[in-house]
Amino acid sequence: MPGPDSNSWDPLNFVTQTVFERVDWMGVSKKMGAGKIRSREMILSDANQNVIMRAVRIQSSKGQEPYSASNPAPSSALVLERDVPVPELKPGQVLVRVHATTVTRDELTWPESYHHELRIPGYDFSGVVEKVCEEGRFKPRDEVYAMVSTKRGSTWAEYAMVEEDELALKPKNLSWAEGVTVPLNALTAWQALFVQAGVPEPDFDAAAKVSTGRTLLVTGSSGAVGSYIVQLAVFAGLQVVAASSSTERNDAFLRSLGAHEVVEYDELSIVKRSFDIVIDTVGGKPLAQAWDLVTDAGSLISVDSSSFNFAKTPPAGKEHVKAVFFIVEPSGKQLGKLAKALEMEYVRPFLAETFLLDEAKEAYERANGRMDKRGKVVLKL
C-alpha cells in the first residue's frame, strides 16, 4: 500500500480495509486499528470513499422568512459543521486544501451568499492543490491562490473546488494569510484600471516606470480595493490623486503607496481640474461629485454595489463619458501577473487580523466593526 512519501499516494482515494491509517495534516501516517479515521476532522469512508470536511455554513432561518439579501443572516447564524461533503471534481476543475480564506465586510448581505446549495460563505483562498481532474497547468502540492466565481463561493471550508482558469501560483514571498488578502481586492483594482478604464497593463519587468501623463482620481483610496488601485496606477505611470475621508489619518499611508496628492472628500467640490479617469469605491456623494471631475470623454468607473445604476442618467455634457459599474470576475491569468508584482514588491498586501475557522462568527463581527488595523480579516485553517 503506497505511503505518504509515494508519488501515487492520494488521501482522497485512500481505501481502508481491516487496518485504518490516520493521515495527519503534514502527511504522516500512523497505524491505528479498525475504526473511524479522522485527519484534521476529515473522514474517509471505506465503503464509498466519500470524504467530509469542516466548513462554516449559514444556518437556516428559525423565523418564517428565510435568510436572503433583503433579510440577511446575523453573524450568529454562522455555524461550524464537521460533516460537509467535499466538492466533487468535474473536468477542468482542481480541488484545493484551503490554508486561509478571507472575511469580507457585509458579505452576508450579498445575494450570492444564499444561492449556493451548501450556503458556505467565502470567495477567495490560498492553499495547496490536493487533486486535479485531468492533467493541466497545476499538479498536487502546488501552492496556489484564487478568487472563485460568485456563483460557487464556498471557501470557508477545509477544501474548495476551483476552475483551473481561476487559479494561480501563490506569490512565493507571501504567507498563506498574506496571500489570501490579494485575490478579490487586487483583481477588482486590476480590472477597474486595465480592463474597464483601458489603461495599458504595466511591464513589471521594466527597469523604470513610464509616465503616461494621464490623471486618476481614486475615492476610498485607503480601503481594501482603493489601496491596490493606487499602487497599480502609480506603477502604470498615472498621476494619482487619492481622495480620503481624513488626510490626517491617511495622508502618510497613501503617499507611502505612491499617491502624488491626497485630498479629503469635502475638498472635491473645489478641485479645479479634470481627471482622465475617476475610479470610485464608495458611492454616495463622492460618486455624484465625480461627474464634475471627469473629463467629457474620460472614464468613470464604480465598484460600489449600491451604485449599480449610476451610469443610466449622465449629467448634461457628460454623455460621452465612459461610465461603468462592474462586478469583479475571477482570473487566474491576472492573478499570475499580480503575483509577479507582489514578488517584486511593487505592490504590497495588507493583513489586519487572523482567526481560526471555528472563530468565523467573531471574525465576521470584527470585519464589520471599526478596525484599528488596515487590511483584511483572515480565517486560518
Tab-separated table of C-alpha atoms in Angstrom:
chain	number	residue	atom	x	y	z
A	1	MET	CA	0.000	0.000	0.000
A	2	PRO	CA	1.576	3.364	-1.009
A	3	GLY	CA	2.726	5.592	1.819
A	4	PRO	CA	2.597	9.369	2.098
A	5	ASP	CA	6.011	9.743	0.505
A	6	SER	CA	4.922	7.861	-2.591
A	7	ASN	CA	4.037	9.841	-5.704
A	8	SER	CA	0.939	7.703	-6.155
A	9	TRP	CA	-0.401	8.266	-2.641
A	10	ASP	CA	-3.706	10.170	-2.657
A	11	PRO	CA	-5.639	10.670	0.604
A	12	LEU	CA	-8.875	11.271	-1.284
A	13	ASN	CA	-8.700	7.870	-2.977
A	14	PHE	CA	-7.319	6.040	0.020
A	15	VAL	CA	-9.296	2.849	0.655
A	16	THR	CA	-9.152	1.170	4.040
A	17	GLN	CA	-9.841	-2.470	4.765
A	18	THR	CA	-9.074	-4.149	8.099
A	19	VAL	CA	-6.451	-1.661	9.171
A	20	PHE	CA	-7.095	2.071	9.119
A	21	GLU	CA	-4.372	4.617	8.893
A	22	ARG	CA	-4.572	8.058	10.363
A	23	VAL	CA	-3.276	10.658	7.943
A	24	ASP	CA	-2.253	13.813	9.699
A	25	TRP	CA	-2.172	17.238	8.042
A	26	MET	CA	1.555	17.038	7.374
A	27	GLY	CA	1.285	13.743	5.506
A	28	VAL	CA	2.484	11.397	8.293
A	29	SER	CA	0.743	8.006	8.606
A	30	LYS	CA	0.221	6.093	11.840
A	31	LYS	CA	-1.497	2.726	12.175
A	32	MET	CA	-4.457	2.882	14.484
A	33	GLY	CA	-6.533	-0.293	14.020
A	34	ALA	CA	-10.093	-0.610	12.774
A	35	GLY	CA	-12.371	2.325	13.450
A	36	LYS	CA	-13.108	5.810	12.235
A	37	ILE	CA	-10.368	7.753	10.531
A	38	ARG	CA	-10.039	11.459	11.277
A	39	SER	CA	-7.461	13.771	9.788
A	40	ARG	CA	-7.964	17.356	10.918
A	41	GLU	CA	-11.658	16.461	11.102
A	42	MET	CA	-11.617	14.932	7.606
A	43	ILE	CA	-13.185	11.451	7.480
A	44	LEU	CA	-12.600	8.845	4.784
A	45	SER	CA	-15.240	6.159	4.374
A	46	ASP	CA	-14.030	2.752	3.213
A	47	ALA	CA	-17.477	1.895	1.899
A	48	ASN	CA	-17.864	4.557	-0.766
A	49	GLN	CA	-14.728	6.693	-0.491
A	50	ASN	CA	-16.826	9.787	0.204
A	51	VAL	CA	-14.980	12.464	2.130
A	52	ILE	CA	-16.386	15.013	4.515
A	53	MET	CA	-14.816	18.143	5.880
A	54	ARG	CA	-15.254	21.015	8.286
A	55	ALA	CA	-16.948	24.100	6.872
A	56	VAL	CA	-18.763	27.174	8.128
A	57	ARG	CA	-22.349	27.298	6.898
A	58	ILE	CA	-25.188	29.787	7.168
A	59	GLN	CA	-27.855	28.079	9.247
A	60	SER	CA	-31.447	28.187	8.057
A	61	SER	CA	-33.610	30.929	9.492
A	62	LYS	CA	-35.569	29.954	12.585
A	63	GLY	CA	-38.236	32.507	11.698
A	64	GLN	CA	-40.855	32.416	8.967
A	65	GLU	CA	-38.832	34.433	6.463
A	66	PRO	CA	-35.749	32.670	5.054
A	67	TYR	CA	-32.422	34.484	5.064
A	68	SER	CA	-31.682	36.450	1.907
A	69	ALA	CA	-30.036	39.681	0.780
A	70	SER	CA	-33.143	41.563	1.937
A	71	ASN	CA	-33.247	39.601	5.208
A	72	PRO	CA	-29.551	38.897	5.823
A	73	ALA	CA	-28.409	36.308	8.308
A	74	PRO	CA	-26.871	37.608	11.547
A	75	SER	CA	-23.368	36.524	12.492
A	76	SER	CA	-24.934	34.094	14.990
A	77	ALA	CA	-26.195	32.067	12.005
A	78	LEU	CA	-22.605	31.151	11.086
A	79	VAL	CA	-22.069	27.622	12.378
A	80	LEU	CA	-19.081	25.294	12.028
A	81	GLU	CA	-20.190	21.890	10.741
A	82	ARG	CA	-17.955	18.820	10.625
A	83	ASP	CA	-19.736	16.588	8.131
A	84	VAL	CA	-19.968	18.690	4.966
A	85	PRO	CA	-19.254	16.779	1.726
A	86	VAL	CA	-16.016	17.625	-0.041
A	87	PRO	CA	-16.811	19.003	-3.542
A	88	GLU	CA	-16.709	16.502	-6.387
A	89	LEU	CA	-14.423	17.408	-9.264
A	90	LYS	CA	-15.513	17.848	-12.861
A	91	PRO	CA	-13.323	18.256	-15.968
A	92	GLY	CA	-11.294	21.463	-15.831
A	93	GLN	CA	-11.517	21.709	-12.051
A	94	VAL	CA	-8.981	21.475	-9.226
A	95	LEU	CA	-9.512	20.521	-5.582
A	96	VAL	CA	-7.538	22.685	-3.160
A	97	ARG	CA	-6.851	22.108	0.515
A	98	VAL	CA	-7.524	25.547	1.970
A	99	HIS	CA	-4.971	27.112	4.313
A	100	ALA	CA	-6.554	30.567	4.548
A	101	THR	CA	-9.650	32.431	3.379
A	102	THR	CA	-10.897	35.982	3.869
A	103	VAL	CA	-13.849	37.550	5.645
A	104	THR	CA	-15.431	40.447	3.774
A	105	ARG	CA	-17.491	43.247	5.279
A	106	ASP	CA	-21.249	42.877	4.636
A	107	GLU	CA	-20.782	39.522	2.903
A	108	LEU	CA	-23.965	38.149	4.473
A	109	THR	CA	-25.913	40.894	2.693
A	110	TRP	CA	-24.795	39.670	-0.747
A	111	PRO	CA	-27.427	37.750	-2.757
A	112	GLU	CA	-24.739	35.250	-3.763
A	113	SER	CA	-24.389	34.093	-0.153
A	114	TYR	CA	-27.800	32.427	-0.393
A	115	HIS	CA	-27.612	30.984	-3.903
A	116	HIS	CA	-25.128	28.209	-3.149
A	117	GLU	CA	-26.632	24.863	-2.238
A	118	LEU	CA	-24.448	24.437	0.860
A	119	ARG	CA	-24.572	28.143	1.809
A	120	ILE	CA	-20.885	28.279	2.704
A	121	PRO	CA	-19.521	31.865	2.568
A	122	GLY	CA	-16.186	32.877	1.091
A	123	TYR	CA	-14.843	33.697	-2.365
A	124	ASP	CA	-11.068	33.516	-2.147
A	125	PHE	CA	-8.416	31.262	-0.660
A	126	SER	CA	-4.780	30.301	-0.528
A	127	GLY	CA	-3.859	26.658	-0.246
A	128	VAL	CA	-2.330	23.526	-1.740
A	129	VAL	CA	-3.554	21.596	-4.751
A	130	GLU	CA	-4.909	18.296	-3.448
A	131	LYS	CA	-6.265	16.723	-6.617
A	132	VAL	CA	-6.687	17.541	-10.304
A	133	CYS	CA	-9.369	16.096	-12.541
A	134	GLU	CA	-7.109	15.926	-15.558
A	135	GLU	CA	-3.558	16.843	-16.491
A	136	GLY	CA	-3.183	20.597	-16.827
A	137	ARG	CA	-1.230	23.594	-15.561
A	138	PHE	CA	-1.374	22.558	-11.912
A	139	LYS	CA	-0.343	19.458	-10.019
A	140	PRO	CA	-0.767	18.171	-6.455
A	141	ARG	CA	1.256	20.090	-3.836
A	142	ASP	CA	1.350	23.314	-5.861
A	143	GLU	CA	0.877	26.332	-3.597
A	144	VAL	CA	-1.903	28.418	-5.120
A	145	TYR	CA	-4.383	31.231	-4.564
A	146	ALA	CA	-7.596	32.260	-6.281
A	147	MET	CA	-10.874	34.095	-6.299
A	148	VAL	CA	-13.679	31.681	-7.167
A	149	SER	CA	-16.851	32.529	-9.045
A	150	THR	CA	-19.538	34.258	-7.005
A	151	LYS	CA	-21.915	31.623	-8.398
A	152	ARG	CA	-19.975	28.990	-6.465
A	153	GLY	CA	-18.215	30.568	-3.479
A	154	SER	CA	-17.819	28.228	-0.509
A	155	THR	CA	-14.222	28.854	0.580
A	156	TRP	CA	-14.854	28.937	4.355
A	157	ALA	CA	-14.052	25.238	4.363
A	158	GLU	CA	-11.171	22.795	4.518
A	159	TYR	CA	-11.463	22.097	0.792
A	160	ALA	CA	-12.521	24.250	-2.148
A	161	MET	CA	-13.225	23.373	-5.741
A	162	VAL	CA	-11.939	25.844	-8.323
A	163	GLU	CA	-11.872	26.099	-12.103
A	164	GLU	CA	-8.330	25.777	-13.394
A	165	ASP	CA	-8.507	29.144	-15.163
A	166	GLU	CA	-9.360	30.846	-11.845
A	167	LEU	CA	-6.180	29.572	-10.206
A	168	ALA	CA	-2.625	30.951	-9.999
A	169	LEU	CA	0.542	30.080	-8.123
A	170	LYS	CA	0.715	31.961	-4.827
A	171	PRO	CA	3.439	34.624	-4.564
A	172	LYS	CA	6.446	32.889	-3.028
A	173	ASN	CA	7.225	35.731	-0.633
A	174	LEU	CA	3.775	35.785	1.000
A	175	SER	CA	2.426	33.624	3.807
A	176	TRP	CA	-0.907	31.838	3.429
A	177	ALA	CA	-2.638	34.619	5.362
A	178	GLU	CA	-0.940	37.414	3.404
A	179	GLY	CA	-1.561	35.736	0.069
A	180	VAL	CA	-5.289	35.301	0.570
A	181	THR	CA	-5.776	39.039	1.145
A	182	VAL	CA	-4.937	39.621	-2.524
A	183	PRO	CA	-7.380	37.945	-4.968
A	184	LEU	CA	-10.773	39.620	-4.504
A	185	ASN	CA	-9.497	43.143	-3.851
A	186	ALA	CA	-6.494	43.237	-6.162
A	187	LEU	CA	-8.460	41.708	-9.044
A	188	THR	CA	-11.120	44.392	-8.585
A	189	ALA	CA	-8.424	47.066	-8.796
A	190	TRP	CA	-6.739	45.411	-11.789
A	191	GLN	CA	-9.960	45.101	-13.753
A	192	ALA	CA	-11.061	48.654	-12.936
A	193	LEU	CA	-7.790	50.072	-14.260
A	194	PHE	CA	-6.662	47.780	-17.043
A	195	VAL	CA	-9.970	46.407	-18.323
A	196	GLN	CA	-12.716	48.956	-17.676
A	197	ALA	CA	-10.650	52.158	-17.860
A	198	GLY	CA	-8.422	50.803	-20.626
A	199	VAL	CA	-5.089	51.714	-19.025
A	200	PRO	CA	-2.274	49.680	-20.662
A	201	GLU	CA	-1.012	46.932	-18.374
A	202	PRO	CA	2.369	47.776	-16.844
A	203	ASP	CA	5.511	45.802	-17.564
A	204	PHE	CA	6.703	44.629	-14.163
A	205	ASP	CA	9.999	43.535	-15.726
A	206	ALA	CA	10.749	47.086	-16.866
A	207	ALA	CA	13.558	48.859	-15.064
A	208	ALA	CA	11.596	52.077	-14.596
A	209	LYS	CA	8.012	53.300	-14.552
A	210	VAL	CA	6.932	55.181	-17.668
A	211	SER	CA	4.692	58.207	-17.152
A	212	THR	CA	1.609	58.275	-19.359
A	213	GLY	CA	0.639	61.840	-18.499
A	214	ARG	CA	-2.881	60.661	-17.662
A	215	THR	CA	-4.545	61.605	-14.384
A	216	LEU	CA	-6.555	59.441	-11.992
A	217	LEU	CA	-8.765	60.258	-9.014
A	218	VAL	CA	-9.500	57.393	-6.605
A	219	THR	CA	-12.211	57.545	-3.930
A	220	GLY	CA	-11.962	55.214	-0.960
A	221	SER	CA	-8.259	55.223	-1.708
A	222	SER	CA	-7.139	53.898	1.684
A	223	GLY	CA	-9.584	50.982	1.623
A	224	ALA	CA	-9.082	47.346	0.676
A	225	VAL	CA	-9.633	47.940	-3.057
A	226	GLY	CA	-8.511	51.562	-3.230
A	227	SER	CA	-5.051	50.824	-1.836
A	228	TYR	CA	-4.423	48.387	-4.702
A	229	ILE	CA	-5.750	50.869	-7.277
A	230	VAL	CA	-3.294	53.492	-6.038
A	231	GLN	CA	-0.309	51.126	-6.142
A	232	LEU	CA	-1.095	49.676	-9.568
A	233	ALA	CA	-1.934	53.052	-11.094
A	234	VAL	CA	1.307	54.626	-9.901
A	235	PHE	CA	3.326	51.781	-11.389
A	236	ALA	CA	1.333	52.090	-14.624
A	237	GLY	CA	2.505	55.701	-14.909
A	238	LEU	CA	-0.622	57.628	-13.919
A	239	GLN	CA	-0.658	60.803	-11.843
A	240	VAL	CA	-2.731	59.704	-8.859
A	241	VAL	CA	-4.845	61.892	-6.601
A	242	ALA	CA	-6.172	59.896	-3.650
A	243	ALA	CA	-9.451	61.035	-2.073
A	244	SER	CA	-9.997	60.089	1.543
A	245	SER	CA	-12.298	60.845	4.450
A	246	SER	CA	-9.348	62.111	6.514
A	247	THR	CA	-5.978	63.358	5.333
A	248	GLU	CA	-4.819	63.497	8.943
A	249	ARG	CA	-5.277	59.753	9.267
A	250	ASN	CA	-4.460	58.623	5.731
A	251	ASP	CA	-2.080	61.113	4.088
A	252	ALA	CA	1.180	59.431	5.099
A	253	PHE	CA	-0.172	55.977	4.296
A	254	LEU	CA	-1.414	56.924	0.826
A	255	ARG	CA	1.802	58.722	-0.048
A	256	SER	CA	3.721	55.613	1.009
A	257	LEU	CA	1.726	53.771	-1.667
A	258	GLY	CA	2.853	56.321	-4.234
A	259	ALA	CA	-0.089	58.756	-4.368
A	260	HIS	CA	1.035	62.117	-5.729
A	261	GLU	CA	-1.622	64.080	-3.858
A	262	VAL	CA	-4.142	63.343	-1.097
A	263	VAL	CA	-7.402	65.268	-0.674
A	264	GLU	CA	-10.448	64.959	1.551
A	265	TYR	CA	-13.924	64.373	0.139
A	266	ASP	CA	-15.014	67.798	1.346
A	267	GLU	CA	-12.373	69.324	-0.920
A	268	LEU	CA	-13.611	67.637	-4.097
A	269	SER	CA	-16.137	70.388	-4.782
A	270	ILE	CA	-13.340	72.959	-5.041
A	271	VAL	CA	-10.856	70.861	-7.035
A	272	LYS	CA	-10.153	72.966	-10.137
A	273	ARG	CA	-9.091	70.310	-12.575
A	274	SER	CA	-10.440	67.406	-14.578
A	275	PHE	CA	-9.281	63.806	-14.484
A	276	ASP	CA	-8.931	61.387	-17.363
A	277	ILE	CA	-10.115	58.587	-15.083
A	278	VAL	CA	-12.100	58.502	-11.855
A	279	ILE	CA	-12.441	55.188	-10.020
A	280	ASP	CA	-14.981	55.181	-7.215
A	281	THR	CA	-15.146	52.572	-4.457
A	282	VAL	CA	-17.539	54.274	-2.028
A	283	GLY	CA	-20.547	55.603	-3.972
A	284	GLY	CA	-22.759	58.305	-2.489
A	285	LYS	CA	-21.733	61.950	-2.598
A	286	PRO	CA	-18.142	61.345	-3.836
A	287	LEU	CA	-19.514	59.454	-6.852
A	288	ALA	CA	-22.053	62.200	-7.565
A	289	GLN	CA	-19.254	64.789	-7.449
A	290	ALA	CA	-17.110	62.658	-9.752
A	291	TRP	CA	-19.241	63.585	-12.769
A	292	ASP	CA	-17.934	67.154	-12.465
A	293	LEU	CA	-14.346	65.977	-12.103
A	294	VAL	CA	-14.024	63.562	-15.030
A	295	THR	CA	-13.188	64.934	-18.482
A	296	ASP	CA	-16.015	64.983	-21.016
A	297	ALA	CA	-14.545	61.945	-22.790
A	298	GLY	CA	-12.976	60.309	-19.751
A	299	SER	CA	-13.789	57.154	-17.790
A	300	LEU	CA	-15.852	56.998	-14.599
A	301	ILE	CA	-15.749	53.546	-13.024
A	302	SER	CA	-17.557	52.461	-9.860
A	303	VAL	CA	-17.361	49.207	-7.922
A	304	ASP	CA	-19.761	50.323	-5.183
A	305	SER	CA	-22.631	47.825	-5.225
A	306	SER	CA	-25.245	50.394	-4.214
A	307	SER	CA	-24.350	52.453	-7.308
A	308	PHE	CA	-25.054	49.777	-9.924
A	309	ASN	CA	-27.347	52.051	-11.979
A	310	PHE	CA	-25.465	55.348	-11.635
A	311	ALA	CA	-24.450	55.382	-15.316
A	312	LYS	CA	-28.009	55.349	-16.680
A	313	THR	CA	-28.544	59.105	-16.378
A	314	PRO	CA	-25.339	61.075	-17.063
A	315	PRO	CA	-25.490	64.845	-16.479
A	316	ALA	CA	-25.710	67.184	-19.460
A	317	GLY	CA	-22.373	67.434	-21.228
A	318	LYS	CA	-21.164	64.093	-19.863
A	319	GLU	CA	-22.921	61.838	-22.370
A	320	HIS	CA	-19.582	60.746	-23.839
A	321	VAL	CA	-18.039	59.746	-20.529
A	322	LYS	CA	-17.436	56.010	-20.319
A	323	ALA	CA	-19.442	55.388	-17.144
A	324	VAL	CA	-19.368	51.812	-15.873
A	325	PHE	CA	-20.387	49.845	-12.816
A	326	PHE	CA	-18.886	46.361	-12.798
A	327	ILE	CA	-18.508	43.313	-10.592
A	328	VAL	CA	-15.120	41.645	-10.411
A	329	GLU	CA	-14.626	38.323	-12.215
A	330	PRO	CA	-12.162	35.541	-11.334
A	331	SER	CA	-8.989	35.428	-13.418
A	332	GLY	CA	-6.029	33.157	-12.821
A	333	LYS	CA	-4.132	34.925	-15.608
A	334	GLN	CA	-4.451	38.307	-13.915
A	335	LEU	CA	-3.566	36.798	-10.530
A	336	GLY	CA	-0.408	35.423	-12.114
A	337	LYS	CA	0.584	38.940	-13.170
A	338	LEU	CA	-0.251	40.266	-9.720
A	339	ALA	CA	1.918	37.533	-8.197
A	340	LYS	CA	4.898	38.890	-10.117
A	341	ALA	CA	4.175	42.428	-8.886
A	342	LEU	CA	3.914	41.150	-5.318
A	343	GLU	CA	7.099	39.074	-5.538
A	344	MET	CA	8.977	42.086	-6.921
A	345	GLU	CA	7.430	44.186	-4.118
A	346	TYR	CA	5.922	46.739	-6.470
A	347	VAL	CA	2.624	46.016	-4.725
A	348	ARG	CA	2.088	45.068	-1.097
A	349	PRO	CA	-0.880	43.421	0.621
A	350	PHE	CA	-2.428	44.336	3.949
A	351	LEU	CA	-3.398	41.815	6.615
A	352	ALA	CA	-5.345	43.144	9.590
A	353	GLU	CA	-6.047	40.123	11.781
A	354	THR	CA	-6.354	36.338	11.688
A	355	PHE	CA	-8.893	33.986	13.269
A	356	LEU	CA	-9.362	30.223	13.263
A	357	LEU	CA	-12.170	28.616	11.270
A	358	ASP	CA	-14.199	27.940	14.412
A	359	GLU	CA	-13.993	31.674	15.180
A	360	ALA	CA	-15.827	32.681	11.988
A	361	LYS	CA	-18.605	34.439	13.890
A	362	GLU	CA	-16.117	36.633	15.762
A	363	ALA	CA	-14.134	37.236	12.562
A	364	TYR	CA	-17.220	38.428	10.686
A	365	GLU	CA	-18.140	40.772	13.516
A	366	ARG	CA	-14.598	42.168	13.515
A	367	ALA	CA	-14.660	42.731	9.747
A	368	ASN	CA	-17.929	44.636	10.102
A	369	GLY	CA	-16.792	46.734	13.055
A	370	ARG	CA	-14.388	49.614	13.319
A	371	MET	CA	-10.895	48.252	12.746
A	372	ASP	CA	-7.694	49.810	14.031
A	373	LYS	CA	-5.508	47.987	11.513
A	374	ARG	CA	-5.566	48.296	7.734
A	375	GLY	CA	-6.267	45.266	5.601
A	376	LYS	CA	-8.341	42.108	5.526
A	377	VAL	CA	-9.602	39.792	8.223
A	378	VAL	CA	-8.484	36.225	7.525
A	379	LEU	CA	-9.585	32.763	8.635
A	380	LYS	CA	-6.674	30.328	9.007
A	381	LEU	CA	-7.157	26.589	8.741
